[in-house]
Structure formats: structure tokens, C-alpha cells
XYZ file of C-alpha atoms in Angstrom:
671
model
C 161.667 119.120 54.796
C 162.374 116.114 52.617
C 159.545 113.685 51.951
C 160.301 109.985 52.069
C 159.163 107.451 49.441
C 158.769 104.303 51.547
C 159.965 100.953 50.199
C 160.285 97.485 51.755
C 163.807 96.366 52.582
C 165.689 94.063 54.923
C 166.028 94.958 58.653
C 169.002 97.021 59.848
C 172.204 95.067 60.419
C 173.990 95.288 63.739
C 176.188 98.474 63.974
C 179.629 98.062 65.508
C 181.450 100.895 67.283
C 184.040 103.223 65.789
C 181.967 105.397 63.438
C 184.986 107.369 62.087
C 186.833 104.189 61.127
C 183.690 102.830 59.427
C 183.256 106.036 57.413
C 186.858 105.707 56.175
C 186.252 102.068 55.205
C 183.001 102.961 53.363
C 184.961 105.793 51.627
C 187.403 103.241 50.280
C 184.490 101.095 49.025
C 182.881 104.051 47.182
C 185.923 104.481 44.966
C 185.723 100.771 44.115
C 182.067 100.955 42.940
C 181.813 102.634 39.495
C 179.603 105.700 39.516
C 178.737 105.650 43.222
C 181.113 108.402 44.148
C 179.619 110.529 41.354
C 175.965 110.381 42.574
C 175.831 114.164 42.861
C 178.537 115.731 40.620
C 177.972 119.287 41.858
C 178.029 118.313 45.527
C 181.170 117.643 47.692
C 182.397 114.136 47.615
C 182.239 112.059 50.847
C 186.057 112.378 51.245
C 185.743 116.205 51.003
C 182.917 116.277 53.575
C 184.823 114.084 55.984
C 187.870 116.308 55.712
C 185.875 119.466 56.610
C 186.235 121.124 60.023
C 183.764 119.901 62.650
C 181.345 122.859 62.437
C 177.661 123.380 61.590
C 178.395 123.398 57.826
C 179.685 119.868 58.093
C 176.557 118.772 59.935
C 174.339 119.918 57.050
C 176.666 118.437 54.409
C 176.621 115.010 56.202
C 172.829 115.209 56.279
C 172.768 115.903 52.554
C 174.923 112.844 51.924
C 172.559 110.788 54.116
C 169.583 111.829 51.953
C 171.462 111.470 48.674
C 172.764 107.998 49.324
C 169.582 106.513 50.786
C 168.604 104.822 47.503
C 172.193 104.002 46.426
C 173.657 102.527 49.604
C 171.351 102.615 52.613
C 174.026 101.470 55.066
C 176.379 104.299 54.027
C 173.473 106.735 54.186
C 172.862 105.633 57.790
C 176.507 106.217 58.750
C 176.404 109.730 57.308
C 173.153 110.465 59.179
C 174.448 109.173 62.511
C 177.685 111.145 62.072
C 175.652 114.282 61.414
C 173.489 113.677 64.480
C 176.459 113.116 66.797
C 178.284 116.193 65.584
C 175.102 118.352 65.906
C 174.615 117.169 69.483
C 178.273 117.969 70.316
C 177.826 121.501 68.858
C 174.397 121.971 70.493
C 173.218 122.785 66.948
C 169.438 122.230 67.145
C 168.619 122.896 63.510
C 171.267 120.402 62.378
C 170.073 117.834 64.925
C 166.508 118.216 63.737
C 167.581 117.729 60.077
C 169.624 114.679 60.890
C 166.722 113.085 62.829
C 164.473 113.836 59.830
C 166.811 112.183 57.381
C 167.412 109.119 59.534
C 163.661 108.781 59.949
C 163.301 108.718 56.155
C 165.789 105.750 56.059
C 163.723 103.977 58.756
C 160.503 104.531 56.765
C 162.146 103.114 53.681
C 162.787 99.939 55.658
C 159.355 99.859 57.276
C 160.935 100.369 60.748
C 158.045 102.624 61.787
C 158.654 102.553 65.530
C 162.196 103.942 65.192
C 161.072 106.448 62.513
C 158.304 107.725 64.812
C 160.759 108.311 67.677
C 163.238 110.220 65.435
C 160.470 112.391 63.951
C 159.082 113.237 67.447
C 162.548 114.452 68.372
C 162.800 116.470 65.114
C 159.276 117.983 65.780
C 160.267 118.988 69.268
C 163.445 120.762 68.053
C 161.693 122.547 65.121
C 158.904 123.656 67.474
C 161.575 125.253 69.747
C 163.072 126.908 66.642
C 159.652 128.030 65.369
C 160.480 126.406 62.027
C 156.929 126.190 60.595
C 157.885 124.627 57.268
C 159.938 121.957 59.026
C 157.145 121.237 61.468
C 154.653 120.746 58.600
C 157.064 118.383 56.850
C 157.380 116.246 60.030
C 153.587 116.096 60.519
C 153.303 114.919 56.918
C 155.859 112.140 57.529
C 154.106 111.060 60.707
C 150.891 110.875 58.661
C 152.694 108.555 56.180
C 153.721 106.271 59.075
C 150.216 106.072 60.542
C 148.692 105.549 57.126
C 151.199 102.726 56.346
C 150.020 101.051 59.631
C 146.342 101.491 58.754
C 145.892 103.980 61.711
C 143.742 106.357 59.695
C 142.413 108.571 62.488
C 145.932 109.275 63.701
C 147.145 109.890 60.133
C 144.287 112.323 59.629
C 145.249 114.343 62.722
C 148.895 114.657 61.582
C 147.806 115.800 58.104
C 145.428 118.342 59.562
C 148.298 119.755 61.671
C 150.389 120.062 58.471
C 147.459 121.748 56.664
C 147.066 124.404 59.377
C 150.684 125.375 58.892
C 150.580 125.419 55.069
C 147.387 127.509 55.125
C 149.341 130.195 57.035
C 152.719 129.977 55.270
C 152.113 128.287 51.862
C 153.084 127.391 49.214
C 149.684 126.545 47.644
C 151.095 123.447 45.932
C 151.934 121.889 49.257
C 148.548 122.862 50.636
C 146.837 121.089 47.773
C 148.895 117.950 48.309
C 147.988 117.807 52.014
C 144.315 118.435 51.209
C 144.497 115.555 48.794
C 145.944 113.267 51.466
C 143.256 114.379 53.971
C 140.439 113.703 51.424
C 141.780 110.163 50.802
C 141.920 109.464 54.543
C 138.356 110.684 54.975
C 137.302 108.497 52.060
C 138.884 105.453 53.727
C 137.140 106.448 56.986
C 133.827 106.432 55.085
C 133.294 110.194 55.604
C 132.242 110.586 51.951
C 130.713 114.141 51.922
C 133.745 115.500 53.794
C 136.115 113.692 51.436
C 134.403 115.158 48.312
C 134.446 118.715 49.691
C 138.194 118.403 50.524
C 138.978 117.102 47.072
C 137.107 120.047 45.602
C 139.231 122.432 47.696
C 142.410 120.771 46.394
C 141.130 120.941 42.778
C 140.311 124.678 43.126
C 143.871 125.408 44.323
C 145.439 123.331 41.527
C 143.310 125.031 38.907
C 144.283 128.486 40.283
C 147.989 127.739 40.165
C 147.871 125.960 36.758
C 148.810 122.524 37.992
C 147.194 120.481 35.179
C 148.444 117.043 36.305
C 147.365 117.725 39.886
C 143.944 118.963 38.751
C 143.385 115.774 36.659
C 144.404 113.684 39.683
C 141.853 115.592 41.818
C 139.223 114.848 39.145
C 139.932 111.119 39.457
C 139.800 111.306 43.272
C 136.513 113.194 43.210
C 135.096 110.570 40.866
C 135.949 107.799 43.305
C 134.016 109.552 46.087
C 131.081 110.376 43.771
C 130.821 106.734 42.729
C 130.517 105.701 46.340
C 127.876 108.343 46.922
C 125.879 106.978 44.027
C 126.328 109.950 41.690
C 127.715 107.824 38.820
C 126.971 110.441 36.165
C 129.296 112.972 37.851
C 131.853 110.281 38.543
C 131.971 109.195 34.875
C 132.340 112.818 33.754
C 135.324 113.447 36.099
C 136.967 110.196 35.195
C 136.686 110.996 31.481
C 138.162 114.483 32.037
C 141.120 112.942 33.872
C 141.580 110.242 31.207
C 141.600 112.897 28.425
C 144.314 114.935 30.160
C 146.615 112.015 30.980
C 146.214 110.541 27.514
C 147.072 113.870 25.866
C 150.125 114.258 28.157
C 151.264 110.621 27.665
C 151.185 110.028 31.458
C 150.531 106.370 31.059
C 150.727 105.225 34.672
C 148.142 107.874 35.774
C 146.054 107.065 32.693
C 145.884 103.399 33.771
C 144.609 104.323 37.217
C 141.697 106.314 35.797
C 140.830 103.682 33.167
C 140.735 101.026 35.843
C 138.514 103.075 38.110
C 136.081 104.003 35.350
C 135.885 100.387 34.267
C 134.721 99.511 37.831
C 131.788 101.896 37.452
C 130.974 100.483 34.031
C 130.892 96.979 35.487
C 128.651 98.004 38.358
C 126.170 99.512 35.899
C 126.120 96.362 33.801
C 128.069 97.896 30.888
C 130.248 94.831 30.662
C 131.784 95.337 27.211
C 132.897 98.925 28.082
C 134.233 97.696 31.419
C 136.261 94.925 29.733
C 137.763 97.453 27.280
C 138.769 99.752 30.137
C 140.303 96.987 32.261
C 142.061 95.605 29.224
C 143.701 98.906 28.266
C 144.740 99.573 31.852
C 146.207 96.013 32.079
C 148.197 96.559 28.938
C 149.734 99.775 30.218
C 150.542 98.343 33.587
C 152.052 95.218 32.138
C 154.469 97.319 30.066
C 155.430 99.296 33.163
C 155.876 96.144 35.261
C 153.714 97.464 38.152
C 152.758 94.133 39.661
C 150.325 95.338 42.311
C 148.551 97.494 39.737
C 148.583 94.540 37.241
C 146.825 92.403 39.928
C 144.165 95.044 40.361
C 143.400 95.175 36.648
C 143.399 91.358 36.387
C 140.790 91.168 39.151
C 138.589 93.769 37.495
C 138.823 92.074 34.110
C 138.278 88.661 35.697
C 135.178 89.856 37.514
C 133.825 91.282 34.245
C 134.401 88.053 32.350
C 132.671 86.144 35.148
C 129.553 88.339 34.744
C 129.737 87.838 31.002
C 129.605 84.059 31.584
C 133.142 83.513 30.196
C 134.025 81.233 33.064
C 137.264 79.730 31.734
C 138.810 83.135 30.960
C 137.612 84.573 34.261
C 139.162 81.739 36.199
C 142.556 82.195 34.449
C 142.578 85.943 35.058
C 141.583 85.620 38.786
C 144.236 82.919 39.429
C 146.903 85.151 37.804
C 145.727 88.072 39.962
C 145.883 85.886 43.155
C 149.419 84.719 42.376
C 150.717 88.207 41.569
C 149.078 89.852 44.581
C 150.705 87.220 46.825
C 154.102 87.893 45.295
C 153.884 91.594 46.237
C 151.979 90.957 49.483
C 148.988 93.046 48.313
C 146.383 91.975 50.863
C 143.436 93.851 49.525
C 143.879 92.391 46.046
C 144.334 88.924 47.457
C 141.053 89.130 49.388
C 139.145 90.395 46.310
C 140.602 87.602 44.107
C 139.702 84.924 46.639
C 136.148 86.263 46.976
C 135.612 86.382 43.215
C 136.999 82.828 42.821
C 134.575 81.617 45.501
C 131.689 83.185 43.545
C 132.976 81.684 40.286
C 133.042 78.133 41.687
C 129.610 78.639 43.317
C 128.273 79.607 39.893
C 129.664 76.456 38.347
C 128.188 74.213 41.080
C 131.613 73.314 42.549
C 130.753 73.713 46.176
C 133.903 72.410 47.735
C 136.125 74.747 45.692
C 133.808 77.659 46.478
C 133.904 76.861 50.160
C 137.733 76.465 50.061
C 138.299 79.954 48.610
C 135.683 81.462 50.942
C 137.595 79.987 53.872
C 140.913 81.434 52.689
C 139.234 84.807 52.168
C 137.927 84.822 55.750
C 141.244 83.725 57.180
C 143.167 86.438 55.316
C 140.658 89.028 56.407
C 141.092 87.959 60.049
C 144.925 88.064 59.728
C 144.897 91.552 58.357
C 142.765 92.712 61.252
C 145.061 91.005 63.812
C 148.226 92.509 62.244
C 146.611 95.941 62.380
C 145.817 95.589 66.095
C 149.371 94.275 66.789
C 150.877 97.272 65.018
C 148.766 99.674 67.011
C 149.756 98.069 70.325
C 153.427 98.052 69.379
C 153.385 101.769 68.420
C 151.530 102.741 71.625
C 154.037 100.825 73.713
C 156.976 102.513 71.906
C 155.480 105.920 72.451
C 154.881 105.216 76.101
C 158.480 104.131 76.656
C 159.837 107.175 74.750
C 157.756 109.608 76.696
C 158.688 107.876 79.941
C 162.407 108.229 79.118
C 161.985 111.873 78.290
C 160.138 112.521 81.533
C 162.945 110.788 83.454
C 165.550 113.007 81.831
C 163.610 116.197 82.728
C 163.105 115.040 86.330
C 166.827 114.222 86.705
C 167.855 117.619 85.423
C 165.464 119.339 87.901
C 166.780 117.275 90.733
C 170.401 118.098 89.865
C 169.648 121.846 89.797
C 167.943 121.589 93.182
C 170.851 119.642 94.659
C 173.351 122.300 93.557
C 171.354 125.106 95.188
C 170.896 123.756 98.640
C 171.020 120.396 100.329
C 167.909 121.070 102.411
C 165.970 121.966 99.335
C 167.246 118.872 97.704
C 166.030 116.645 100.586
C 162.661 118.409 100.628
C 162.376 117.997 96.855
C 163.156 114.294 96.972
C 160.664 113.696 99.825
C 158.017 115.660 98.002
C 158.683 114.006 94.634
C 158.708 110.528 96.155
C 155.569 111.167 98.153
C 153.763 112.856 95.277
C 154.761 110.083 92.932
C 153.409 107.472 95.366
C 150.144 109.377 95.793
C 149.840 109.847 92.040
C 150.568 106.164 91.466
C 148.053 105.056 94.076
C 145.450 107.479 92.685
C 146.125 106.266 89.166
C 145.801 102.617 90.226
C 142.515 103.347 92.058
C 141.195 105.321 89.079
C 142.223 102.504 86.728
C 140.386 99.967 88.849
C 137.234 102.153 88.975
C 137.380 102.745 85.217
C 137.772 99.015 84.620
C 134.797 98.169 86.821
C 132.663 100.828 85.220
C 133.696 99.650 81.747
C 132.818 96.032 82.722
C 129.498 97.141 84.150
C 128.722 99.160 81.003
C 129.613 96.234 78.817
C 127.456 93.803 80.880
C 124.617 96.286 80.785
C 124.965 96.659 77.029
C 124.932 92.909 76.537
C 121.843 92.505 78.747
C 120.101 95.384 76.958
C 120.907 93.934 73.598
C 119.514 90.508 74.657
C 116.438 92.152 76.102
C 115.884 94.212 73.003
C 116.228 91.086 70.894
C 113.830 89.148 73.021
C 111.332 91.974 72.969
C 111.595 92.106 69.216
C 110.933 88.379 68.927
C 108.022 88.565 71.401
C 106.594 91.506 69.525
C 106.903 89.696 66.195
C 105.326 86.566 67.768
C 102.446 88.547 69.177
C 101.897 90.250 65.855
C 101.883 86.865 64.118
C 99.323 85.604 66.599
C 97.164 88.660 66.035
C 97.395 88.200 62.287
C 96.428 84.496 62.478
C 93.540 85.303 64.774
C 92.278 88.013 62.448
C 92.561 85.711 59.426
C 90.736 82.883 61.243
C 87.972 85.239 62.382
C 87.554 87.212 59.192
C 88.172 84.337 56.784
C 87.607 80.859 58.053
C 85.156 81.974 60.765
C 82.911 83.767 58.234
C 83.032 80.823 55.877
C 82.048 78.353 58.591
C 79.158 80.599 59.541
C 77.938 80.577 55.949
C 78.372 76.850 55.863
C 76.314 76.506 59.025
C 73.440 78.460 57.440
C 73.572 76.281 54.321
C 73.522 73.077 56.409
C 70.575 74.361 58.523
C 68.690 75.108 55.298
C 69.442 71.570 53.993
C 68.432 69.987 57.318
C 65.127 71.938 57.313
C 64.252 70.813 53.822
C 65.182 67.216 54.528
C 63.080 67.286 57.694
C 60.062 68.593 55.754
C 60.618 66.126 52.943
C 61.081 68.967 50.518
C 63.290 68.704 47.460
C 66.834 70.146 47.803
C 67.943 72.760 45.248
C 71.133 71.663 43.561
C 72.794 75.086 44.014
C 72.409 74.847 47.824
C 74.557 71.723 48.052
C 77.013 73.125 45.516
C 77.393 76.345 47.548
C 78.012 74.374 50.745
C 80.711 72.294 49.078
C 82.328 75.477 47.629
C 82.381 77.092 51.067
C 83.948 73.953 52.545
C 86.664 74.032 49.843
C 87.405 77.678 50.393
C 87.673 77.226 54.170
C 90.006 74.253 53.725
C 92.247 76.189 51.323
C 92.448 79.197 53.636
C 93.366 76.967 56.597
C 96.161 75.439 54.464
C 97.404 78.877 53.539
C 97.579 79.924 57.188
C 99.338 76.715 58.118
C 101.810 77.167 55.323
C 102.643 80.712 56.474
C 103.297 79.433 59.976
C 105.351 76.396 58.880
C 105.774 75.714 55.175
C 104.916 72.194 54.267
C 107.959 72.076 51.989
C 110.175 72.693 55.042
C 108.741 69.750 56.913
C 108.531 67.314 53.998
C 111.354 68.211 51.643
C 113.886 70.128 53.687
C 115.417 73.586 53.878
C 116.612 73.982 50.293
C 113.193 73.210 48.797
C 111.421 75.486 51.292
C 113.775 78.344 50.535
C 113.376 77.896 46.796
C 109.593 77.988 47.199
C 109.736 81.076 49.459
C 112.089 82.993 47.020
C 109.832 82.143 44.102
C 106.670 83.287 45.941
C 108.067 86.510 47.431
C 110.834 87.738 45.070
C 109.344 86.347 41.910
C 106.054 88.093 42.412
C 107.948 91.370 43.065
C 109.999 91.069 39.810
C 113.301 90.530 41.605
C 115.649 87.902 40.149
C 116.962 85.210 42.466
C 119.374 82.313 42.460
C 119.707 79.531 45.085
C 122.864 77.361 45.139
C 123.284 74.406 47.519
C 126.283 72.149 48.092
C 126.637 69.108 50.366
C 122.989 69.058 51.601
C 122.494 65.391 50.836
C 120.941 64.784 54.250
C 118.369 66.719 56.268
C 119.648 69.251 58.821
C 118.419 69.323 62.417
C 114.909 70.742 62.613
C 115.846 73.741 64.728
C 118.653 74.662 62.297
C 116.308 74.427 59.304
C 113.634 76.520 60.922
C 116.140 79.117 62.187
C 117.824 79.526 58.794
C 114.427 79.647 57.039
C 113.277 82.451 59.324
C 116.568 84.320 58.870
C 116.160 84.076 55.097
C 112.631 85.464 55.404
C 113.892 88.473 57.371
C 116.639 89.173 54.821
C 114.252 88.870 51.914
C 111.831 91.304 53.602
C 114.750 93.734 54.131
C 115.694 93.491 50.443
C 112.081 94.076 49.289
C 111.475 97.034 51.674
C 114.746 98.992 51.559
C 117.379 97.705 49.100
C 115.852 98.461 45.677
C 117.713 95.364 44.423
C 117.339 93.643 41.116
C 119.001 90.311 42.013
C 119.365 88.103 45.140
C 121.886 85.283 45.378
C 121.595 82.742 48.243
C 124.070 79.912 48.898
C 123.876 76.939 51.324
C 127.055 74.935 51.923
C 127.524 71.990 54.350
C 131.128 71.199 55.116
C 133.297 70.014 58.080
C 130.532 69.760 60.646
C 128.762 73.054 60.024
C 126.470 74.723 57.548
C 127.256 78.107 55.866
C 124.383 80.351 54.716
C 125.439 83.244 52.392
C 122.908 85.888 51.291
C 123.810 88.694 48.865
C 121.849 91.284 46.942
C 122.838 94.076 44.575
C 120.848 96.819 46.244
C 121.847 100.046 48.007
C 123.493 98.405 50.983
C 123.663 99.966 54.408
C 123.881 103.832 54.405
C 127.204 105.180 55.744
C 127.356 106.408 59.320
C 123.975 104.969 60.290
C 123.320 102.470 63.104
C 122.475 98.937 62.076
C 120.263 97.919 64.923
C 116.771 97.799 63.507
C 114.178 95.330 64.659
C 114.780 93.079 61.635
C 118.501 92.816 62.262
C 118.040 92.261 65.984
C 115.589 89.431 65.211
C 118.139 87.973 62.826
C 120.961 88.047 65.492
C 118.750 86.517 68.094
C 117.798 83.658 65.736
C 121.483 83.094 64.904
C 122.270 83.019 68.649
C 119.453 80.514 69.198
C 121.155 78.000 66.888
C 124.633 78.705 68.420
C 125.821 80.311 65.150
C 127.742 83.456 64.251
C 126.803 86.096 61.693
C 128.747 88.708 59.755
C 126.556 91.218 57.952
C 127.561 94.384 56.155
C 128.009 95.927 52.674
C 129.340 93.725 49.892
C 132.632 94.210 48.070
C 130.939 96.346 45.332
C 127.341 97.074 46.356
C 124.361 95.673 48.211
C 124.487 93.686 51.442
C 126.388 90.479 52.177
C 125.346 88.321 55.116
C 127.227 85.165 56.159
C 125.827 82.840 58.850
C 127.832 79.796 60.121
C 126.040 77.281 62.308
C 127.562 74.137 63.932
C 125.622 70.942 63.336
C 126.592 69.010 66.530
C 125.848 71.489 69.323
C 129.466 72.552 69.894
C 130.985 76.006 69.401
C 131.663 76.954 65.827
C 135.204 76.739 64.565
C 136.515 80.167 63.542
C 137.869 80.332 59.977
């Protein structure tokens, strides 16, 4: 039931034959390394264990040595574990075999060899299930969850942890149940199931409070605060963070204190309390620097750098973010690297250095794509390993059954072979036919979905076009039409007086001229709404600036427009398409986001134009479909200019939409 603490190490070396000889050689080396033979003074020495009779006690002692030496000498630990496994198999000692598989799996996890670890743990789980060893089964499920979580396979990790929880709920102890609940809550948080995550953290906190686990309760407070912050309940989040900070500060638990300070500073920054955020990030950075926790240091550097950027302290922000980027690369912290790259892109955009901003934005997108590709490769590799393992186990079972039948009667053996071969062929043919049918159905569903999406988008555009025509007709009829009718009456009155040689009242001519001016102004307003004059005469940037000022400025929403590399006009269809997309996004912000600031960037580089729109509103609600009419219209307009769009929630809050459009009619280059 030992729990591994995974670390990254070099791959396994090749293992020669002759395990007994190797153990004796390693034994000689232990006495040459000061202190190594004394790792566990109260336990038997390796020499004493090797000299023991080959019974079940020796199996367990070898497993103990495997676990004890895993951090001191991993190669020696592996030899002990393999010796324990071989002896347990020879003795048909299932409990010892399960323990040896468990300990060897921990070694594999330490070296990030997750495929081998998964195979060993599956064997251990099978043996412990046969033995009805509930505690051992729960421990294996927990380790399988660690493997899945390390490979970002969160749904599978959640299933394994739920299996462990069901066992601990029956058997205890409560401390283990609380730990598993904490793991489950974190997985649900990462899967964006926020209400479930909060309820699970509350269950863990209640157990820890009941058993008097102060440190665990403080950790639960911090975890609950993280979920509450994402749910928008910042008051509750701040209260829980402060409770956790108070406990860890009183207990001098500095590493845990730094975590809570860093998280609370994030909320302070989101609320605009920049001085308090800087103090929190600074204290966390000081603690982590003393401890030498490089990944954690990078996280605090990013938070402090982002705060300084918002405070306008550009030079300091740039230095902090570059330090964070270098440190996160050194420890291969992908999430921290992406956040540092994104913040640097924003910093250079704010200082009007478009090429640098675009450079860091490209690197951010490339890293994000690579993380996704590695995740998918890991999933495929694990699935393939599982399939091969299960296939081998099935073959072993089939061979045993065939041997038993052969020993009973030759006729039965022949009949069994014929039946097995025929049945296998039928099953294989049925499986192939079923697979082909499923593939065709899946392809048909995919094609139908694409067609339906296109039709929905076209209907949305047609509906919007028809609505625009109706609005223009109504404005022409109710506005310009009425004014022209009034002008007609005035002109008829003037013509009658002139025909009768009567004097013309001055106010009659004045009213006619005023009506003419009003009609002309209204016609210009209608024309501007259909196609802004600034877009035709001055270009996209000027038209967007005018539109933001008229729409957001009148609504009291701050806005900023940055442009880089737009020295020449873009093709007309690109300018019109991006202008309409911006209008749709602005309308979405005004109707739904509750934002206070909008930031829009235009960058032209390497044969394409990049359009980035960001607001600080509520963002998209979790677990809700994002296929409204407005978003469908945006996607259709992007498709019309042969572009691609990525739209979702920003790194901290609000929405972030990125559109990339080629300028020469070819397919866009993926970055």
C-alpha cells in the first residue's frame, strides 16, 4: 500500500542475465559506499536478506529493500524487486507477488515509465482482487490515478480515484478517505466541474476537522478558495485563503504558506488591488526562493510580473517575466511557460513593439499545440499498451483451457479447436463488419454535422441580412420618406405663391432647407451604418477606432486599439469581414459580458493578418454550448475570408478571440 512520489530520472539501463550474481556484485558495492548499507538500521541488511531461506518471509523482505532503496540506488532497488517477484512466482505466493509488482511499479513511476508501471499495477490489482485485499486494491487504484493524472488523462484518473474512495468509505481510515476526496475535487476542478469540486472539497474539510487534522483542513480551505474564485465568489475565496494563510504562518509551514499567498495574490490582481497583489506575490517569491522550488518560483515571478505590467512598471515587469520564462523552461513547466509567453506578448503590444508581441504570441501558440499533441500521443501509447497486455492475458487463458481439454479427450480437443477457430473467425468477421458500419455511420454523422453547421451559419447570415434590410426600409420610410413628404408640401406651397405672384414668407424657405438638411443627414447615417465611410476612405484601423468610440465609448466601456504593420491597405473583403467580426464581438461584450475594458490588436506579419480581441468580462459560462447566432455569424465570416478562429475564455477572465487570415488567397500557415 505504499504511495509513490514520482520524480523524473533517466530511462532504465539494459538488464543482463544472472540476477543472483548481480545481487552479490551490488552487495559488494554497498559496503564501498559510506552510509548506504545503513539506510535502515533496524532492518536486515541486504547480505542478511540474501542469506535467508527462499520462503515467503524472504519475498517480503526483498520487497522492503526495493522500496527502501528506491531513492538511494534505483538500480539496486530494481534488482531487489525483481528477485522478490521471481521468488514469489516460484512459491505461488500471490500476496508477495502483488507487493513486488506494486513496488516495481513505484520505481517505474519515479522514472516516468508509465506504460510499464500501468502493466505492473494491473497485475497487482488482479492478485489483490483475488485475495480480497481491500486496502491493497484502494492503494493500487490511487497509483493508477497518479499515472493518468501525470499523463493529463483526467477522466480516467477520476474513475480510479472514485474506485479508491468507494473502498475507503467502507474500510477507512478517515484520513485516507479525505486525501482521496481532495484528489477527486482537484480532478473535477481541472475538468471544469466547479460545483462538484467545491462540494467534494467541503466533504474532505469536514472529515479533516472531525479528526483534528489542522494542516489538512487548512489545505482544504485553500483548495475551496480556488474553486470559489472560479465561481466568482471572491469574498468567500478571500476568507478561506486568509484562514489557510493564518494557520500555515502560525505553524511555520512555509512552503504551504507560499502556495496560499500566491493564490490570494491572483485574486487581488483580478480585482484591481495591485499593491496588495504585489505584496502577496513578493512574499511568496521570497519563501520559494529560499526553498529553491524552481517551478513555484516561476509561478510567483509570473504573477508579480503581470502585476507590475498592470501597474505600468514595464521595465520591471519585463525582467520578471523573462526570468520566469527561463526558469520554467529549465524545469519543463509547460503551463508556466505558456503564461509567461502570453504576458510578454501583451507587454510588447502595450509598448507598441508589434514584431516582439507577435513573436511571443507565435511561441505561445506553438507551445500550446505541442502540449496538445504530446497529450494525444500519450493517450494512444497507453491504449496500445493496454490492448497488447490484455491480448497476451487472453492468449494465456485460452492456451490453458486448450491444454485441459486436450488432456481429457482427443475428440473433445478436436471439437474445441474447430469450434474455437470457427468462432474466432465469425467473431473477427462480425467485428470487421461492425467496425466498417460504425466508421460509415460516424463519417455520415460527421458530414451531416458539417452540413448542418454550414446551413445554420448561412441561415443566420440570411436572417441578419433580412433584418438589416427591414431596418433600412423602416428607417427610409419613417425618416427620410416623411421628411421628403414634408419637403414636397413646402415646395408646392412655394410654387403656388410664386405662380400667384404672392410674397414668400421667409420661414417657408427656411423650413424647406432645414428639412432638406435633415433628410441628407439621415441618409448619410444609414449609409454609414451599412458601410462606414472611414472603412472605405481610411482603412480598417480607422474604421475600427471610430466604431469602438461610438459604441463602447457611449456605453462607458474603456477600449484600446493597437495596430502593427498595417502600413498598406488590406484587401477589401478582408477589411469588411474583420470589421463585421469586430462588430459582432463588441455587441456580445455589451449585451452579455459586463466588461469594463476591451483590448483589440491588429498585426500584419508574414503574409497574414492577426486580429486579437479581449475583454475583462464574465467569459463563457462553464458547461454551456457556445453556438449562439452571433458566434455562428462570426465563424461564417471567418470562413468567408479563408481564416481560422480560436475563441474561448482568457487566461484570467473574459473572452479571448484570435482570428488569423491569409492575405494572398492561400491556406493559412499553422503556428
